[in-house]
Short mmCIF file of C-alpha atoms in Angstrom, two decimals:
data_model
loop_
_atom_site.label_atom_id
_atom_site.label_comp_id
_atom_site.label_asym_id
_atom_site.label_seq_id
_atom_site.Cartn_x
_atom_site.Cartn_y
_atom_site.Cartn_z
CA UNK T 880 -7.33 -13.97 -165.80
CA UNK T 881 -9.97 -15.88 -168.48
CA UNK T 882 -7.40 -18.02 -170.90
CA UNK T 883 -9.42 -19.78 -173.34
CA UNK T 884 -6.42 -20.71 -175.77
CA UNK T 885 -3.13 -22.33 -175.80
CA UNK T 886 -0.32 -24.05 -177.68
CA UNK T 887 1.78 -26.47 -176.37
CA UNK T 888 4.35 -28.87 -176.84
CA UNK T 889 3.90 -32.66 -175.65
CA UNK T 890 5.79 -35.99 -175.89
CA UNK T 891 5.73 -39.32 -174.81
CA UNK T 892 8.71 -40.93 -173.28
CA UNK T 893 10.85 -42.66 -174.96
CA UNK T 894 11.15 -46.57 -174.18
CA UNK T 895 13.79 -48.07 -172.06
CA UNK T 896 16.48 -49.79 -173.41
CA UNK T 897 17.08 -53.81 -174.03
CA UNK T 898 20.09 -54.89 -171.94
CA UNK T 899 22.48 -57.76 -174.02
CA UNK T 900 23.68 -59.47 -171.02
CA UNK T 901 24.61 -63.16 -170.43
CA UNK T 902 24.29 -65.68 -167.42
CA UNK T 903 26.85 -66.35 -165.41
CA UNK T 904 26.32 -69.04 -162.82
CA UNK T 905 28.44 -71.40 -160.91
CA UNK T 906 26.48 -74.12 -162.09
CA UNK T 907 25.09 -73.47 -165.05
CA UNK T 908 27.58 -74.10 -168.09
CA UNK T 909 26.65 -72.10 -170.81
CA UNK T 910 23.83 -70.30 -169.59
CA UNK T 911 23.20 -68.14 -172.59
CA UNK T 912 21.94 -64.61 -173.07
CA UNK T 913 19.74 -63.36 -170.16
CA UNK T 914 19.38 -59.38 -171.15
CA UNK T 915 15.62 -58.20 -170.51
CA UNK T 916 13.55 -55.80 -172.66
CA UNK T 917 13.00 -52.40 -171.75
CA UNK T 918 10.48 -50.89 -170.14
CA UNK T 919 7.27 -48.88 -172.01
CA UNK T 920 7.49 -44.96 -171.80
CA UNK T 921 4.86 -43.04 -170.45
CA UNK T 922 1.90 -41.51 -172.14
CA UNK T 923 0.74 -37.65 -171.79
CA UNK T 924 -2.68 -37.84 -170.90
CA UNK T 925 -5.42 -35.24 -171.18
CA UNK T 926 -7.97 -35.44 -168.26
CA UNK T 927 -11.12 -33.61 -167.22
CA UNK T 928 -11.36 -31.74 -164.21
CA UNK T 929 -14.54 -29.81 -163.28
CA UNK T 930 -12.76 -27.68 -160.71
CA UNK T 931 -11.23 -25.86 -163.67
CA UNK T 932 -12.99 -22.89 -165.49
CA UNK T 933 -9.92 -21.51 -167.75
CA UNK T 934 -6.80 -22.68 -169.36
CA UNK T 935 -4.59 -20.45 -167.00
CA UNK T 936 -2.33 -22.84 -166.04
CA UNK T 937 -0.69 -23.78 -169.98
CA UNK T 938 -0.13 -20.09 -170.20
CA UNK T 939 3.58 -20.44 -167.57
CA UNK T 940 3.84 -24.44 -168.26
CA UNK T 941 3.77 -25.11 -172.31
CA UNK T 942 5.86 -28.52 -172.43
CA UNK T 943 5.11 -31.88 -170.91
CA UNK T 944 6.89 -35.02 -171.55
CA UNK T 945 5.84 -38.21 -170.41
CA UNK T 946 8.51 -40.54 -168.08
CA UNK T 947 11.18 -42.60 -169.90
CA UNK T 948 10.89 -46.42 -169.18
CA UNK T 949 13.39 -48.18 -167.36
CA UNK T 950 16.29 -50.12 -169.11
CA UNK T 951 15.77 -54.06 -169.46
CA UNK T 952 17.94 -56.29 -166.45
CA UNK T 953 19.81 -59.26 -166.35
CA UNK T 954 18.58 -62.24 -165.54
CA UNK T 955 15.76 -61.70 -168.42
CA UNK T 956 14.39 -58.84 -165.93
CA UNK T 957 12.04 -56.16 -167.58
CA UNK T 958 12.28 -53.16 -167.18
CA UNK T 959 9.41 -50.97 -165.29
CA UNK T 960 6.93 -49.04 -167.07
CA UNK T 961 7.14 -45.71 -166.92
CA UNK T 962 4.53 -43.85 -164.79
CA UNK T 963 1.96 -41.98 -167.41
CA UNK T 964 1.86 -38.32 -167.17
CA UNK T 965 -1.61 -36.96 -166.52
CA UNK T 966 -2.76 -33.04 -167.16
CA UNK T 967 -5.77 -32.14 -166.11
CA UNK T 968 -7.98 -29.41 -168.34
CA UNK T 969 -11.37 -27.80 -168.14
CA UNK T 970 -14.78 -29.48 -169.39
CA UNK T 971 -15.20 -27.88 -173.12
CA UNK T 972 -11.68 -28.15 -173.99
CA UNK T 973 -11.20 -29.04 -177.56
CA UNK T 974 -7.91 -30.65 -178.11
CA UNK T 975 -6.62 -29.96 -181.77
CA UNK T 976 -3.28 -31.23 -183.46
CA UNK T 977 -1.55 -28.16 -184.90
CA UNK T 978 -0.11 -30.06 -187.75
CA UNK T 979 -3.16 -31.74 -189.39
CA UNK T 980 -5.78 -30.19 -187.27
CA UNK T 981 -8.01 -33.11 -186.47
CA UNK T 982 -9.56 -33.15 -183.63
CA UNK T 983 -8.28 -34.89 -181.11
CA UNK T 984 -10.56 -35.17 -178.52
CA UNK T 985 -13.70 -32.50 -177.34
CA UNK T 986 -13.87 -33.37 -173.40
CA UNK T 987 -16.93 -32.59 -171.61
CA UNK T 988 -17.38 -34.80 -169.36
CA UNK T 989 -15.50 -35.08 -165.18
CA UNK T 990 -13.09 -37.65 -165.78
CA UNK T 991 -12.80 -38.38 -169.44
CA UNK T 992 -9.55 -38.68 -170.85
CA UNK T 993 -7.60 -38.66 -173.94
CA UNK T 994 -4.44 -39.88 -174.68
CA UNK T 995 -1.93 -36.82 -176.82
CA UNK T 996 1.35 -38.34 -176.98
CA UNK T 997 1.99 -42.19 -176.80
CA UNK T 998 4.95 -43.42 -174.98
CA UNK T 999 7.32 -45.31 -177.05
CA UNK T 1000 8.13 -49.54 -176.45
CA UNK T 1001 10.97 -50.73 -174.66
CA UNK T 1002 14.12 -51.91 -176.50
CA UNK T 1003 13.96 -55.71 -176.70
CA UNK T 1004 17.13 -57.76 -174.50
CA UNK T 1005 19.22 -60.23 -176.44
CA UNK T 1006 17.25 -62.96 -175.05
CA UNK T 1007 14.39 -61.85 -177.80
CA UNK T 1008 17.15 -62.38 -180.06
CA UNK T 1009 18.11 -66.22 -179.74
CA UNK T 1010 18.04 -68.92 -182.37
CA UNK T 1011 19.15 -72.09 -183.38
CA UNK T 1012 21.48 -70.54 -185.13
CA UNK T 1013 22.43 -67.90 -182.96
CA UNK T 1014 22.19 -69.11 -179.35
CA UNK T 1015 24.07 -66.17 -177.81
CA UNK T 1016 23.08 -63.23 -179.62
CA UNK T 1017 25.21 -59.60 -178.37
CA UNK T 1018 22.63 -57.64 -179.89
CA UNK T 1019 19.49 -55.42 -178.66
CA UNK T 1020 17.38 -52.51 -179.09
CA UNK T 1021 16.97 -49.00 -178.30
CA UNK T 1022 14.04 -47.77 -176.73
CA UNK T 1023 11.51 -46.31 -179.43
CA UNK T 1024 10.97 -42.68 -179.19
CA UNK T 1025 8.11 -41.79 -177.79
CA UNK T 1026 4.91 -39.55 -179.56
CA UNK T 1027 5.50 -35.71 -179.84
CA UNK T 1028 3.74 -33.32 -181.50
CA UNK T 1029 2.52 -29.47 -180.79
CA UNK T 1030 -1.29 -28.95 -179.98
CA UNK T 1031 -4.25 -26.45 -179.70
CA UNK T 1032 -6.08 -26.09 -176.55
CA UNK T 1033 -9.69 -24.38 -177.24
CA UNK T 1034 -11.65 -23.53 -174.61
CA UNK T 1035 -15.55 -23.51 -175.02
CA UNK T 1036 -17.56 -22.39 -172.09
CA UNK T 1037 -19.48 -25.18 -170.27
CA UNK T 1038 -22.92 -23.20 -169.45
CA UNK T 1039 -26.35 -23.90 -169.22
CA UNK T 1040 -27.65 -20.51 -170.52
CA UNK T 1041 -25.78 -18.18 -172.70
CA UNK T 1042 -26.18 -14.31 -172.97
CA UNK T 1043 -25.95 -13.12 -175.98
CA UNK T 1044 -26.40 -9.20 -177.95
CA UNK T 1045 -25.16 -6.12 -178.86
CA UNK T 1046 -22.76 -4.71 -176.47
CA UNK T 1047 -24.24 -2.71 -174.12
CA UNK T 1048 -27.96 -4.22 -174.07
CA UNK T 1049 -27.16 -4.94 -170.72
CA UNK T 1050 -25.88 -8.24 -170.05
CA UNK T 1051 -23.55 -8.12 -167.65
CA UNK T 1052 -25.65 -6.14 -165.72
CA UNK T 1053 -28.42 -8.72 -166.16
CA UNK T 1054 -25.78 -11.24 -164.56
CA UNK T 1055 -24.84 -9.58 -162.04
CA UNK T 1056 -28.54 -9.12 -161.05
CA UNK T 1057 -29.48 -12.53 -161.14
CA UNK T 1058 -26.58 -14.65 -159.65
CA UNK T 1059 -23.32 -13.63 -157.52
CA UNK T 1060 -20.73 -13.06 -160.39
CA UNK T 1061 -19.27 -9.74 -160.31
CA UNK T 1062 -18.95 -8.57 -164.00
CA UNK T 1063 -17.35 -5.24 -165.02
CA UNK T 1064 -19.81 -3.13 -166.04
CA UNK T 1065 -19.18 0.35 -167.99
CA UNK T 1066 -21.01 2.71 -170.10
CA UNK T 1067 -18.70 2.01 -173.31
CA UNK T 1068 -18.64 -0.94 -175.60
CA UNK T 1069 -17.04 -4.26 -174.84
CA UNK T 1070 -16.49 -4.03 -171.09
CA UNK T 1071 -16.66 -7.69 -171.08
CA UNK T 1072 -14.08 -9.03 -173.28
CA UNK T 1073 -14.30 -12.84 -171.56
CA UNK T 1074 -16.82 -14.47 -170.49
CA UNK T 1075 -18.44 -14.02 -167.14
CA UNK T 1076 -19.60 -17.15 -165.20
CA UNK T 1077 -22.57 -17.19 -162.50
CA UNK T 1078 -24.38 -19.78 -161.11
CA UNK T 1079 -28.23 -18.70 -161.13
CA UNK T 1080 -30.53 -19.74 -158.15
CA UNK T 1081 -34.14 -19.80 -159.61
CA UNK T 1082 -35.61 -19.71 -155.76
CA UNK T 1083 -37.36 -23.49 -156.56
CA UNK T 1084 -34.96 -25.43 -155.67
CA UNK T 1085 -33.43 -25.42 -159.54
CA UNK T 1086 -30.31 -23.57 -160.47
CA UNK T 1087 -28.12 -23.34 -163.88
CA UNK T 1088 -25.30 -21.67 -165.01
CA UNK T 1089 -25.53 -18.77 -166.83
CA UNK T 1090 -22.70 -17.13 -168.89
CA UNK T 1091 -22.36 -13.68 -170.11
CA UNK T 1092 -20.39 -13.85 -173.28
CA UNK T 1093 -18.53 -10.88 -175.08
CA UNK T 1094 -20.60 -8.42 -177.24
CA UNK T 1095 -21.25 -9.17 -181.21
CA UNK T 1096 -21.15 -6.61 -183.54
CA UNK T 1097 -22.01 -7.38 -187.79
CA UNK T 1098 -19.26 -9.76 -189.26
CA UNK T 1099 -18.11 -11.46 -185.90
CA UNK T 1100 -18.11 -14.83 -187.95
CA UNK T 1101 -15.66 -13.59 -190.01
CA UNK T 1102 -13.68 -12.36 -187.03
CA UNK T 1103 -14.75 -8.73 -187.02
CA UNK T 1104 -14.37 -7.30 -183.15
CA UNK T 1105 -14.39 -10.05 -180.48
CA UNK T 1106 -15.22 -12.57 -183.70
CA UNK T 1107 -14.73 -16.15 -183.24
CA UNK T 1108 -13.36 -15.22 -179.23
CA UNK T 1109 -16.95 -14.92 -178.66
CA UNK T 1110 -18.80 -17.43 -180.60
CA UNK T 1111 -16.86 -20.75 -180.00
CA UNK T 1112 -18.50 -19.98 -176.41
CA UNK T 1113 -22.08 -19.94 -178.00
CA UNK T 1114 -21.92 -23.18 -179.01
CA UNK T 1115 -21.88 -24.79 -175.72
CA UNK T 1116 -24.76 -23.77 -174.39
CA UNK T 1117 -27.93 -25.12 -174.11
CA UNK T 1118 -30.75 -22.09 -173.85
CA UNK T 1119 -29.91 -19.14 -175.83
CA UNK T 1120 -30.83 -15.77 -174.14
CA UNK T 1121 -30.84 -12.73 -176.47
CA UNK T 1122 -31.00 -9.29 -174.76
CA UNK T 1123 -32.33 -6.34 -176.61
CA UNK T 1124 -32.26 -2.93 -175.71
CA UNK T 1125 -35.97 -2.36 -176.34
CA UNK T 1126 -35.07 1.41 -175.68
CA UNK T 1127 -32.89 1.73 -178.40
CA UNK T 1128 -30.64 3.80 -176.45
CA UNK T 1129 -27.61 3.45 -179.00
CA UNK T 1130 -29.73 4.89 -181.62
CA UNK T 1131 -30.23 1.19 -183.35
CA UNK T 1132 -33.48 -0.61 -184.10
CA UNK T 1133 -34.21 -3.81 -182.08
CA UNK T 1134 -35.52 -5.79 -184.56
CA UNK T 1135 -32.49 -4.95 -186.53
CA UNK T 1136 -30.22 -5.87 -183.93
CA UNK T 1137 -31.93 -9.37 -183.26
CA UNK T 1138 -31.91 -10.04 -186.78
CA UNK T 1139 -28.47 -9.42 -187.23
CA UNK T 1140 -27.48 -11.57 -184.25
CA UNK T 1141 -28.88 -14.39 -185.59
CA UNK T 1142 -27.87 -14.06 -188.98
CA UNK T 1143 -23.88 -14.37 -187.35
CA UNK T 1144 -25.17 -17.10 -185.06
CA UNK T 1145 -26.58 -18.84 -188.36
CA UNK T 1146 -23.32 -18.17 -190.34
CA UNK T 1147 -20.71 -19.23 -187.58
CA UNK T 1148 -22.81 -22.20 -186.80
CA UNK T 1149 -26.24 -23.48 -188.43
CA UNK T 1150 -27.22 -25.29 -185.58
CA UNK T 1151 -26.90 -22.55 -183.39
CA UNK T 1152 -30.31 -21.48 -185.47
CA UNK T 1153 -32.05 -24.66 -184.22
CA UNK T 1154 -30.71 -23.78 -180.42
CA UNK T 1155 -33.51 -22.70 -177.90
CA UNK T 1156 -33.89 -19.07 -177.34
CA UNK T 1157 -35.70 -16.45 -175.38
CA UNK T 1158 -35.83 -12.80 -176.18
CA UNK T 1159 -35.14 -11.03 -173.01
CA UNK T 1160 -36.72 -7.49 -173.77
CA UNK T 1161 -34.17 -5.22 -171.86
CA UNK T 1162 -34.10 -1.61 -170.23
CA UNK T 1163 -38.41 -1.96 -170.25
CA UNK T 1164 -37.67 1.24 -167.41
CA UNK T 1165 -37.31 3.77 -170.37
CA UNK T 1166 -39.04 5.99 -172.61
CA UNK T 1167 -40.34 4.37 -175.59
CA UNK T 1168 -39.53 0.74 -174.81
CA UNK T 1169 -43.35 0.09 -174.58
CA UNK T 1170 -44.32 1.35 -178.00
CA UNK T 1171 -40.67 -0.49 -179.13
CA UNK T 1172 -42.10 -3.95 -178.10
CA UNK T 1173 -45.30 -3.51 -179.44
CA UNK T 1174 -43.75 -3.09 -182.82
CA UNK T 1175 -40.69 -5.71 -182.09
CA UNK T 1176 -43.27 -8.46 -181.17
CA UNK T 1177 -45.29 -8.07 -184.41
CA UNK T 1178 -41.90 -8.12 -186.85
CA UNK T 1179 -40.85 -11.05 -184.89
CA UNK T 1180 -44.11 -12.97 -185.22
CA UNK T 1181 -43.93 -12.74 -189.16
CA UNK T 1182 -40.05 -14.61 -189.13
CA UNK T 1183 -39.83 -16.25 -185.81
CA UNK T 1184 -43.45 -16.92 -184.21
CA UNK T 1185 -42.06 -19.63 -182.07
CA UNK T 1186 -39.48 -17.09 -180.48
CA UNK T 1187 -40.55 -16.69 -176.90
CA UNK T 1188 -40.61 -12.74 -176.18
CA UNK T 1189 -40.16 -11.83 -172.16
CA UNK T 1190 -40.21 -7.74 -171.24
CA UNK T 1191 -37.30 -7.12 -168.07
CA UNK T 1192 -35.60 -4.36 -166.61
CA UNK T 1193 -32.08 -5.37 -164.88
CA UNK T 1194 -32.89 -1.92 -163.18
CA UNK T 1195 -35.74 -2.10 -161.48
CA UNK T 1196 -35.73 -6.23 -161.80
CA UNK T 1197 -38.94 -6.17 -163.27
CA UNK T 1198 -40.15 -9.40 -165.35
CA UNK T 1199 -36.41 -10.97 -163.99
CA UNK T 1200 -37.92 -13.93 -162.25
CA UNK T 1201 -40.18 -14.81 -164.95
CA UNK T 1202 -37.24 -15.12 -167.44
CA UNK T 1203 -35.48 -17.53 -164.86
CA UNK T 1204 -38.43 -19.79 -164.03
CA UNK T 1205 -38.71 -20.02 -168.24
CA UNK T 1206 -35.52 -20.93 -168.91
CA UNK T 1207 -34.91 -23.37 -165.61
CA UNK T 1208 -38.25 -24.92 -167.43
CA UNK T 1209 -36.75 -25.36 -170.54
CA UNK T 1210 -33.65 -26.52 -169.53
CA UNK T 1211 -35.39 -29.30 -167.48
CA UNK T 1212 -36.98 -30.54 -170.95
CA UNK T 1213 -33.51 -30.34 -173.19
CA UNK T 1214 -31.34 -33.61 -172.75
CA UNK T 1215 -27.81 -32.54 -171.42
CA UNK T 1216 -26.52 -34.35 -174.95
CA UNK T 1217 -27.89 -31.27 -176.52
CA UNK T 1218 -24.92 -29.26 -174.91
CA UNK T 1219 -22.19 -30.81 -177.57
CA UNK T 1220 -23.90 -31.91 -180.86
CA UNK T 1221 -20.78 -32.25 -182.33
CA UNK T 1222 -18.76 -33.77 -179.69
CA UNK T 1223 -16.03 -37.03 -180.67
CA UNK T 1224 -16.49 -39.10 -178.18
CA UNK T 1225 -12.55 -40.17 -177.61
CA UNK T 1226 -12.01 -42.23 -174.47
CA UNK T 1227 -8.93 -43.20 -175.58
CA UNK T 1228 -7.07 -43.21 -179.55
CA UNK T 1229 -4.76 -45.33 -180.91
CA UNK T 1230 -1.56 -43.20 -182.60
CA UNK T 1231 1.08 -44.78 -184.92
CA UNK T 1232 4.01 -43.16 -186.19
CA UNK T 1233 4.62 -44.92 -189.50
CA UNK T 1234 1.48 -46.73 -191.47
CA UNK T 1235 2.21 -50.25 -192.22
CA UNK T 1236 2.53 -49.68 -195.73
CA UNK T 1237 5.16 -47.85 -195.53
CA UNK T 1238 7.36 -50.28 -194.26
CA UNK T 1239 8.88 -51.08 -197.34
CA UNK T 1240 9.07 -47.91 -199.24
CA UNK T 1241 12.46 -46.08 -199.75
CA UNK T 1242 14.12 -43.51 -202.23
CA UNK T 1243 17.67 -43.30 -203.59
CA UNK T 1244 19.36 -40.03 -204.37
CA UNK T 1245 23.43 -39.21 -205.54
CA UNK T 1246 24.96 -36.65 -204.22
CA UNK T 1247 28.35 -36.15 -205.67
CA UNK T 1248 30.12 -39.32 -204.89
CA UNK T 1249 27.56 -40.50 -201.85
CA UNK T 1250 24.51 -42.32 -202.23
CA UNK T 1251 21.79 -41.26 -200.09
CA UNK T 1252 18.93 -44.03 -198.98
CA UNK T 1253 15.65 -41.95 -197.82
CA UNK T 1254 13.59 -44.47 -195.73
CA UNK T 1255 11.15 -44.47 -192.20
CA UNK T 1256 11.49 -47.85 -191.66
CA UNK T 1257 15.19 -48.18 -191.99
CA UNK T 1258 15.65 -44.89 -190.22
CA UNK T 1259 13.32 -45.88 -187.55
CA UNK T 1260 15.05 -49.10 -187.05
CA UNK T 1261 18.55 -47.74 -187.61
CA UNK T 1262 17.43 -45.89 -184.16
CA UNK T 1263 16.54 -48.79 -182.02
CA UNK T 1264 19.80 -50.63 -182.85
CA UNK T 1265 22.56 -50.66 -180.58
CA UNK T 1266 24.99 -50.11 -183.71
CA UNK T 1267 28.10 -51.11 -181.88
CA UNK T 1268 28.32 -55.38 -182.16
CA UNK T 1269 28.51 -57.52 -184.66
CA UNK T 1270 25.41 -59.14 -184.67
CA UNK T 1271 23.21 -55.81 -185.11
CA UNK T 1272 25.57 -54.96 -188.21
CA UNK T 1273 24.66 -58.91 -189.81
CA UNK T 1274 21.07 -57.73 -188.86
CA UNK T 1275 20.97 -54.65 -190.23
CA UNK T 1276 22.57 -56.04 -193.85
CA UNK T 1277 20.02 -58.65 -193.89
CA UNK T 1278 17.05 -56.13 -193.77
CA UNK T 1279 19.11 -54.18 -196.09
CA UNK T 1280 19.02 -57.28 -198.59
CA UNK T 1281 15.52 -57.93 -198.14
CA UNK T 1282 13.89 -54.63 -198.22
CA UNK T 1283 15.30 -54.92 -202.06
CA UNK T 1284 17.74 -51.65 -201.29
CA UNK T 1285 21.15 -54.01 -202.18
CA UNK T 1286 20.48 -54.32 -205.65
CA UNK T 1287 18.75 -50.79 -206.12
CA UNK T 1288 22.03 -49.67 -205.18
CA UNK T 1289 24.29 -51.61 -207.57
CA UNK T 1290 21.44 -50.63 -210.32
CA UNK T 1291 22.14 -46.75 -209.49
CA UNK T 1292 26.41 -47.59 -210.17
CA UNK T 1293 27.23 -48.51 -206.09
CA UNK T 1294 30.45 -50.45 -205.94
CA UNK T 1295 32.88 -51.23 -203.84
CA UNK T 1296 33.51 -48.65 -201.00
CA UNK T 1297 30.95 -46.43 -202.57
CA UNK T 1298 29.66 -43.95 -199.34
CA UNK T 1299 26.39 -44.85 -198.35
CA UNK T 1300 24.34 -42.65 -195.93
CA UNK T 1301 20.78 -43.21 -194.09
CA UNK T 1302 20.24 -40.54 -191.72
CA UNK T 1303 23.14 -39.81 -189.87
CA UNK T 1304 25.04 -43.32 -190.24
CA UNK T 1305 27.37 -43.39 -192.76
CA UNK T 1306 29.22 -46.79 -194.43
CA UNK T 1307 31.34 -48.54 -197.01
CA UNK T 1308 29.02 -50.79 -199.49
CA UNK T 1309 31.11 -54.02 -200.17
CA UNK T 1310 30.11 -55.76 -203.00
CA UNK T 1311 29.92 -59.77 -202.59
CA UNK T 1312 29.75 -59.53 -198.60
CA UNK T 1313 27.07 -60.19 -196.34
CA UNK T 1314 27.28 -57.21 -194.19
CA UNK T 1315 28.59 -53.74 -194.75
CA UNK T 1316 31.49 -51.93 -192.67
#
């Protein structure tokens, strides 16, 4: 079965824990704190594998979460990194983030990669923690959480040479002609509802892949019949071949048809306008098809003279290997760059959770009797401290105090054992004190 979309759930792992541990050595009088930080959880990792032609696999697995990092040791030991998580997709994948759709990455190429979901940092030890002042800190941090988010798997076919027409012009015949895919082939419309792969030996030592692609019909930019299914395949390939019934068999003109091809070719994609193409004169075996080209050649000459016009029959293989050798030829003289105009080139990009300038932004909001302190940066902090010693709650107050949320609180009425809440830790506000209970 052809998948060519997906959505699925990914997350980094989350970050090992600091350990608050202390020496403890015959010899060694007042060795101090010796907890280690935690180790890094592991990335999800988009990676390019040729051998793939669909997106099959995401449709039974939809989550993948990346390896939590070990917790720090004693003896100032770090924790391991967690192994990263790697997921291999097909070439032409575009990788979208549901949320804010940007792009995250358009992977073309064997081997590139692209990290979706950053692991989160280890928790620092208590021996991060150590002062002058402090010398034996009981205090460390949670692991952060890693990166998770939900994303859009496209799939655009990777061909050299893309058939495109009316349904029923003969296509999929023409395909199955020319290379060894097996198409379905039927005397209705649509038959081919994916896209059919075949690689195309010219018989000169050159061979390209050719795809037949899913019938348009007027409107398919704005999603009318097979719609945008079909033409986010278009735009990855490099040679355009448009096959026209020349007989006219379904009782339309074939200069209409061609012009209405590329009018939703033009209005899905302007570039695809600029994309070479080939007319591939189809079904030359019937009645009329002669007199047909005559005309369709001279109405094509006064829009398109530059359009390259070749008569075939996928019947009776007439003018076949001409219309391979021509488009092997002009595939030899269009750089492979031309395949993804539009591509981001993402190796690798950099995701934060919080900008830095939001470290110091918070709201305050009553309700009833409670006062309610809205922050990332405390909340994110509040998470990565091991609430449960006496040093973390000194901490904790002090970024309180500086952060300026102490006296926004005594401005909005806060007094002594007033309920104050940030995220799901609650506490008493003591006025006068340097921490809070």
């Amino acid at each position: 079965m052809f998948v060519d979309k997906a959505r699925i759930f990914v997350k980094g792992g989350d970050g090992g824990d600091g350990l608050v541990s202390f020496r403890r050595e015959k010899y060694v009088p007042e060795g101090g704190p010796s907890g280690g930080d935690g180790g890094r959880g592991g990335d999800v990792i988009f990676r390019v594998d040729e051998g793939l032609r669909t997106l099959m696999d995401f449709r039974y697995q939809r989550h993948f979460k990346g390896d939590r990092g070990i917790k720090g040791r004693n003896k100032s030991m770090h924790g391991a990194n967690a192994e990263h998580t790697i997921v291999r997709i097909p070439p032409g994948t575009v990788i979208i983030d549901e949320d804010t759709e940007e792009v995250i990455g358009d992977m073309t190429r064997h081997g590139q990669q692209v990290v979706v979901a950053r692991g989160g940092r280890g928790g620092r030890g208590n021996t991060r923690f150590a002062t002058v002042n402090n010398p034996a800190p009981e205090i460390a941090e949670n692991g952060e959480e890693g990166q998770e988010r939900y994303i859009v798997l496209e799939l655009k076919v990777m061909a050299d040479v893309g058939l495109v027409g009316f349904p029923s012009v003969g296509k999929s015949t023409l395909l199955s002609v020319v290379s060894g895919a097996k198409p379905k082939i039927g005397a209705y419309h649509f038959t081919t509802i994916t896209p059919n792969l075949g690689v195309v030996d010219v018989g000169d030592g050159r061979s390209f892949v050719m795809a037949d692609l899913p019938g348009l019909i007027e409107g398919a930019h704005e999603g009318v019949g097979l719609g945008h299914e079909f033409l986010r395949h278009v735009e990855r390939t490099r040679v355009i071949i448009h096959v026209v019934d020349m007989a006219g068999s379904e009782g339309r003109d074939p200069f209409e048809d061609w012009i209405k091809i590329n009018e939703e070719l033009d209005l899905y994609n302007t570039k695809l306008s600029e994309r070479p193409q080939i007319v591939a004169a189809n079904k030359m075996d019937m009645p009329d098809s002669a007199d047909n080209l005559e005309e369709f050649r001279k109405k094509v000459a006064e829009v398109r003279p530059d359009i390259e016009i070749l008569p075939i029959s996928s019947l009776t293989r007439q003018g076949i290997q001409d219309l391979l050798y021509r488009a092997a030829t002009i595939l030899e003289e269009i750089p492979e760059a031309v395949l993804v105009e539009e591509v981001a080139e993402v190796e690798e990009r950099k995701v934060y959770r919080f900008e830095k300038t939001e470290e110091a932004q918070f709201t305050i909001r009553r309700e009833n009797e409670t006062f309610v302190v809205e922050s990332e940066a405390v909340e994110r902090m509040m998470k990565r401290m091991q609430m449960n010693s006496h040093d973390a709650i000194l901490r904790f107050a002090r970024t309180l105090r500086k952060m300026g949320i102490d006296d926004e609180l005594r401005k909005r009425g806060a007094v002594d054992g007033t309920i104050i809440r940030i995220g799901d830790f609650e506490f008493e506000f003591v006025e006068g004190s340097s921490y809070y209970y």
